[in-house]
Structures are given as structure tokens and as C-alpha cells.
CSV table of C-alpha atoms and ligand atoms in Angstrom, one decimal:
chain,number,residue,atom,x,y,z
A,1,UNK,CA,41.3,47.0,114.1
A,2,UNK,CA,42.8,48.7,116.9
A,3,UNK,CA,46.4,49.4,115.0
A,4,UNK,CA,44.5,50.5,112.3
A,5,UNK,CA,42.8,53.1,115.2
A,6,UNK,CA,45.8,54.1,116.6
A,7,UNK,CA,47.0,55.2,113.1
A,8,UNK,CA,44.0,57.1,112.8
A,9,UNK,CA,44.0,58.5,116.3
A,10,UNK,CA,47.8,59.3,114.9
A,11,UNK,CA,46.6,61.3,111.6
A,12,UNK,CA,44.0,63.5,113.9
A,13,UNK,CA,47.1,64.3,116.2
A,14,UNK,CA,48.9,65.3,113.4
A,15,UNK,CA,46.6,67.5,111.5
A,16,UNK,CA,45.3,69.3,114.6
A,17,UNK,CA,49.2,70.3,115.7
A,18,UNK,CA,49.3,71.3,111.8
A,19,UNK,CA,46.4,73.5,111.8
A,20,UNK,CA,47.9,75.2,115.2
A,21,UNK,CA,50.5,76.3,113.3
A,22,UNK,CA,48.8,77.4,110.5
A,23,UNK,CA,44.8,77.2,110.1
A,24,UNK,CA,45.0,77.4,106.7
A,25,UNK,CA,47.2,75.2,105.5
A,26,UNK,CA,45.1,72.5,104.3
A,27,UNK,CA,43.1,75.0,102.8
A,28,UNK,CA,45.5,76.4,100.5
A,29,UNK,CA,46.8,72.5,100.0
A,30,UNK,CA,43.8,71.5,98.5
A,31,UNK,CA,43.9,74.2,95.9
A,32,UNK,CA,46.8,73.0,94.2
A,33,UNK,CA,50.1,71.5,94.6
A,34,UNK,CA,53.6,73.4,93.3
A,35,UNK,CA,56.4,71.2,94.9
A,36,UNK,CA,60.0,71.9,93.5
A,37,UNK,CA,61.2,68.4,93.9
A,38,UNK,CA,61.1,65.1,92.5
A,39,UNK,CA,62.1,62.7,94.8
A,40,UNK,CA,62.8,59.1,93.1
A,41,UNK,CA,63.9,56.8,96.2
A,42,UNK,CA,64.1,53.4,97.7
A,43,UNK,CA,61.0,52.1,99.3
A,44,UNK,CA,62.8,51.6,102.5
A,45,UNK,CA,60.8,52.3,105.5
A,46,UNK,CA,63.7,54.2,107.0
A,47,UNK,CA,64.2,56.6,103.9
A,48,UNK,CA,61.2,58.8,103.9
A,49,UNK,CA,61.4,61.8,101.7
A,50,UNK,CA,59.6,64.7,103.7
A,51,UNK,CA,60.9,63.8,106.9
A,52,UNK,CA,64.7,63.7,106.3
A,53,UNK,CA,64.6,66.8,103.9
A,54,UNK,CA,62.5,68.5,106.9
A,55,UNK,CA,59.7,69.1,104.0
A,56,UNK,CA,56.3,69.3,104.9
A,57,UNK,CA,53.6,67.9,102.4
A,58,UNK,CA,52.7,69.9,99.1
A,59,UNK,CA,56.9,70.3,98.7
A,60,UNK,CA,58.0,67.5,97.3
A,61,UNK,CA,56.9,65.0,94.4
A,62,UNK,CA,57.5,61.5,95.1
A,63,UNK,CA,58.4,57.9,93.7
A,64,UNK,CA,59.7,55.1,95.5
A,65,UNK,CA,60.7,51.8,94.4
A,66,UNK,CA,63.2,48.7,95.2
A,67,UNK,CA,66.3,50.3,95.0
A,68,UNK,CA,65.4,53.7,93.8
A,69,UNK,CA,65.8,52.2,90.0
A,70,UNK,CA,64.5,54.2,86.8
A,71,UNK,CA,64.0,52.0,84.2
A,72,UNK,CA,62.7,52.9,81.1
A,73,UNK,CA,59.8,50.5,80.5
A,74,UNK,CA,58.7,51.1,83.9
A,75,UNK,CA,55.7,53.0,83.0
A,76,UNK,CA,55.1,54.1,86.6
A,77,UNK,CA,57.8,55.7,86.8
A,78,UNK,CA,58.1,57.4,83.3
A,79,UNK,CA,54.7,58.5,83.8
A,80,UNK,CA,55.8,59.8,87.5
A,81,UNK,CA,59.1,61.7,86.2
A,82,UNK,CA,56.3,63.1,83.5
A,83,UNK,CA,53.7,64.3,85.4
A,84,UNK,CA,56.3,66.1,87.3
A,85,UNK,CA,58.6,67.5,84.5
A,86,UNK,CA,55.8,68.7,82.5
A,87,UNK,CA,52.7,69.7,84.9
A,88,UNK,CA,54.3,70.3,87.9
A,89,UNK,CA,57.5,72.1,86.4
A,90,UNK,CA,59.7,70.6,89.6
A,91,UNK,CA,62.9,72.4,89.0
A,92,UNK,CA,64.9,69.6,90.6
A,93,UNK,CA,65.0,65.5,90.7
A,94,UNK,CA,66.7,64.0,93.1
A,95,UNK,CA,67.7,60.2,93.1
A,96,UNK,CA,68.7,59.1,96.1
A,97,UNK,CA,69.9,55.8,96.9
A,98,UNK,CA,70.6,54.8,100.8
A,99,UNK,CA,73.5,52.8,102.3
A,100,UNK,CA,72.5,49.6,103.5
A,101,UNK,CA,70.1,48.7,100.7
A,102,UNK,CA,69.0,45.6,101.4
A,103,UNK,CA,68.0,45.7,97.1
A,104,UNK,CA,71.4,46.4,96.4
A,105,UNK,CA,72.3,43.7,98.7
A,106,UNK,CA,70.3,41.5,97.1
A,107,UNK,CA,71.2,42.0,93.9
A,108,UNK,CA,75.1,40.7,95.1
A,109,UNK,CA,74.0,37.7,96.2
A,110,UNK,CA,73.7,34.2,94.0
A,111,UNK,CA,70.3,33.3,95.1
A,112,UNK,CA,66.5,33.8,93.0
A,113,UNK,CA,63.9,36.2,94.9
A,114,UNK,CA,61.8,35.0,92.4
A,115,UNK,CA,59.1,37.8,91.3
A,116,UNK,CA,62.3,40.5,92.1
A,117,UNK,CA,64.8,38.9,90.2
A,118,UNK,CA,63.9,40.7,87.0
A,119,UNK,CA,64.0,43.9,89.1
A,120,UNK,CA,67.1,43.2,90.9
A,121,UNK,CA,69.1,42.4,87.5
A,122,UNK,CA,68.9,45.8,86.2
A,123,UNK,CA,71.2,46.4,89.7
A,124,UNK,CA,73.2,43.6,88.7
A,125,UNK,CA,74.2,44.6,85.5
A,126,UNK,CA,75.2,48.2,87.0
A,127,UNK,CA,77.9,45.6,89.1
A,128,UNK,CA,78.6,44.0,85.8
A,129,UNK,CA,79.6,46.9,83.6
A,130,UNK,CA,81.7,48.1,86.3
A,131,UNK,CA,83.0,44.8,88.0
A,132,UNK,CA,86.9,46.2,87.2
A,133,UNK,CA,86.0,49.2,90.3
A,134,UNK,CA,85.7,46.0,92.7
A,135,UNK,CA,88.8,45.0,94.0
A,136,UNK,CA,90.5,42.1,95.6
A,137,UNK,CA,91.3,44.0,98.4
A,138,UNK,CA,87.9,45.6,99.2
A,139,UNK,CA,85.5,44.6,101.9
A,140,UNK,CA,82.4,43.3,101.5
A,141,UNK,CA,80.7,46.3,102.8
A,142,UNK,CA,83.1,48.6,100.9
A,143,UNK,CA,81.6,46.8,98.0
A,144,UNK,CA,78.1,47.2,98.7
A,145,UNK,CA,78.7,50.9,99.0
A,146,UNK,CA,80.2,51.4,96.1
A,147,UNK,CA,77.4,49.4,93.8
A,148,UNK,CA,75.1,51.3,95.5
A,149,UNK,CA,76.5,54.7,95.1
A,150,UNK,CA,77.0,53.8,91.2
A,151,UNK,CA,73.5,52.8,91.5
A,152,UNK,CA,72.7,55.8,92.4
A,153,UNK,CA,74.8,57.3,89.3
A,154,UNK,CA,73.4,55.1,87.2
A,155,UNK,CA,70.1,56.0,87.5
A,156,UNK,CA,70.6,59.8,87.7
A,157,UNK,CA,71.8,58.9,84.1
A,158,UNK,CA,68.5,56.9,83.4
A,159,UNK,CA,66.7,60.1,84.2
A,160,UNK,CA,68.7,62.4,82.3
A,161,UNK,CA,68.4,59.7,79.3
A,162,UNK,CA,64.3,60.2,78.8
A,163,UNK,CA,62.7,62.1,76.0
A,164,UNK,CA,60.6,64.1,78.9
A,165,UNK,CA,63.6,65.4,80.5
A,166,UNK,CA,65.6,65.9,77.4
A,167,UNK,CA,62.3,68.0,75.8
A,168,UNK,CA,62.4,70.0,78.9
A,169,UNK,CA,65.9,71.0,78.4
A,170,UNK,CA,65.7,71.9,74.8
A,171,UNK,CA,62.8,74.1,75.9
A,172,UNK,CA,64.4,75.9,78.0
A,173,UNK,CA,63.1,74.4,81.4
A,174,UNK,CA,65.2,74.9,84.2
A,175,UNK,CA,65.6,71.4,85.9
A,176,UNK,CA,68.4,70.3,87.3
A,177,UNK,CA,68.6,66.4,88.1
A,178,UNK,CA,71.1,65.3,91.2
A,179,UNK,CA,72.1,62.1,92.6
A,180,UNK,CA,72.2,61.7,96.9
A,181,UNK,CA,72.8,59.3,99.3
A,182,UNK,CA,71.5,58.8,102.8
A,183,UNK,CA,72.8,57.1,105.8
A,184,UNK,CA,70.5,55.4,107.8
A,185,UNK,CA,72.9,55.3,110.8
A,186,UNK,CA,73.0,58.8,111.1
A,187,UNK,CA,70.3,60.7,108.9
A,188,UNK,CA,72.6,62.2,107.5
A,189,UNK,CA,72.5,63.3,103.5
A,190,UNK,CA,75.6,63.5,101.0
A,191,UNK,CA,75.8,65.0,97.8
A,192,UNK,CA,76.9,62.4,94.9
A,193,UNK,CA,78.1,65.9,93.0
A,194,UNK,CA,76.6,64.3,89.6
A,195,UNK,CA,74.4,66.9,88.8
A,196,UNK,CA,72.7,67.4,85.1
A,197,UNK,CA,71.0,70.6,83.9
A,198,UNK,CA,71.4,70.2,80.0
A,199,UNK,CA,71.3,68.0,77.3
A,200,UNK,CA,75.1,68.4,76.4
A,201,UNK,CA,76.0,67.0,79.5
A,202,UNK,CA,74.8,63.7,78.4
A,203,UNK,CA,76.1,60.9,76.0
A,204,UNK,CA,75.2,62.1,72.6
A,205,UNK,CA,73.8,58.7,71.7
A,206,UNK,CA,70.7,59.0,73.9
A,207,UNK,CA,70.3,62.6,72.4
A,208,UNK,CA,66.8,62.6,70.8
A,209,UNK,CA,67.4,65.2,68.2
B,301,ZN,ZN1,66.9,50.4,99.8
């Protein structure tokens, strides 16, 4: 009980130097939400979205998962990418994938993780369908980094791929999808440049009309 009452004596400190700032900013929180952003990351502890992009809450829509993956019979995270694509109107989603994944890591190794295995395959097969990019010569870590930055690729296509996002684009909506990575040995962000913002942009196969 008593980590559970320094949290809480945590949350108090938190909101008070909050409402110091601004007294009204729960206030006009609790009217409604209008982030910009979709956030789709990895559940790592050290990759939290607000505090590395310096948001504070009500700015940015968020779902986290093993490896930041979007798959499409995942129906929390379809249902998460439509909520935000079709009530909230976010004008950006950001997949970001994090070096030093221990998913991705996971997913390189010949061993069962038994209930994750099933998750961690969709990461494998990424490695698969791209196994001619890993060469010889590379280190193991140079490896890693490169599955997980065509992880992150990968799913920024996965995104782009759904019948939400594509309906937004062929309404008009302005929504741009990008793909990130972070480093968690310096906090420091870098743009993948794969950035979407139309349904031309994307294998004509997966177009829905
Ligand atoms: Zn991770």
C-alpha cells in the first residue's frame, strides 16, 4: 500500500503545480479532447509519448503495444487508429519504433515466448521479406537496428493500408501518417522521412476503390 500512496501523493503534486500554471486547465480538459496526434508506440517504459514530445495531456492520442506493431486483426488497435481518424480528426499518426527494442530483439532470437510468439512473428516476417538487407558483414546490433527501423516502415505502411485511413484520404481529410524513431540513450527523436498523406502514395493493391 504505501507505493501505491506515494503514487498518489505523486498525482496530487502533479496536478497542483499544473493548476499553478493554469487554474483552468482541467476545467477546459474535461470539456473535450482535440489532440492532433496519434501516437502508435512500443509499450516500453522508457518511450512515453507526452514526455519526450514535451506534450502535455489532451495533445496527443495514444496506443502502445509490443513493438509498436499495427496489425490488421488487432481490433484494438483498428478501433484506436478509428476513433482517432474519424472522431478526433488527428491530422497526424506517428509510428514510432525505439532502438533497443527488446520485441524486436526478441523476435531475432530462436527461442518460444510462448503467449508472444504469435505477436513477435508478424516482426519476424518483416526480417524475412527483407533478409537480403542483412549482411554478412553487419554487426549484431547493426542488425537489430535495421529490423527495427523497417519495423517501423513496415507498419507506417500497415496504417496507411486500412480502409479508415484510406476513406479519410479520399474525403479530403488532411492526415498525414510518419514513421520515427527514438533513442533511449539520448532522448533524442529522428525522422524515418516515410511520410504518407494520400492514397496514391500507396501500393495500388491495398487501394479500396
Ligand atoms: Zn520496444
Amino acid at each position: 500500500m504505501s507505493l501505491l500512496n506515494d503514487l498518489l501523493k505523486n498525482n496530487k503534486q502533479w496536478a497542483e503545480d499544473i493548476l499553478k500554471e493554469d487554474p483552468e486547465f482541467f476545467t477546459h480538459l474535461a470539456e473535450q479532447q482535440s489532440p492532433e496526434y496519434l501516437w502508435i508506440g512500443c509499450s516500453d517504459s522508457r518511450v512515453p509519448a507526452n514526455q519526450l514530445l514535451g506534450l502535455m495531456p489532451g495533445d496527443v492520442f495514444v496506443h502502445r503495444n509490443i513493438a509498436n506493431l499495427v496489425i490488421h486483426t488487432d481490433l484494438n488497435c483498428m478501433s484506436v487508429i478509428k476513433y482517432a481518424v474519424d472522431v478526433l480528426k488527428v491530422k497526424h499518426i506517428i509510428v514510432t519504433g525505439h532502438y533497443d527494442c527488446g520485441g524486436i530483439r526478441a523476435a531475432m532470437e530462436k527461442q518460444s515466448f510462448e503467449l508472444i510468439d504469435g505477436w513477435l512473428r508478424n516482426i519476424k516476417d518483416v526480417y524475412v521479406n527483407h533478409r537480403h538487407e542483412f549482411l554478412e558483414s553487419m554487426t549484431d546490433k547493426q542488425k537489430l537496428d535495421h529490423l527495427t527501423e523497417l519495423n517501423i516502415i513496415e507498419q507506417v505502411k500497415n496504417v496507411c493500408h486500412t480502409t479508415c485511413v484510406q476513406n479519410a484520404w479520399l474525403k479530403g481529410q488532411d492526415l498525414t501518417v510518419h514513421g520515427l524513431i527514438y533513442s533511449v540513450k539520448n532522448g533524442r527523436l529522428k525522422d524515418l522521412q516515410v511520410n504518407f498523406d494520400n492514397i496514391d502514395s500507396i501500393n495500388d493493391l491495398y487501394h479500396i476503390n
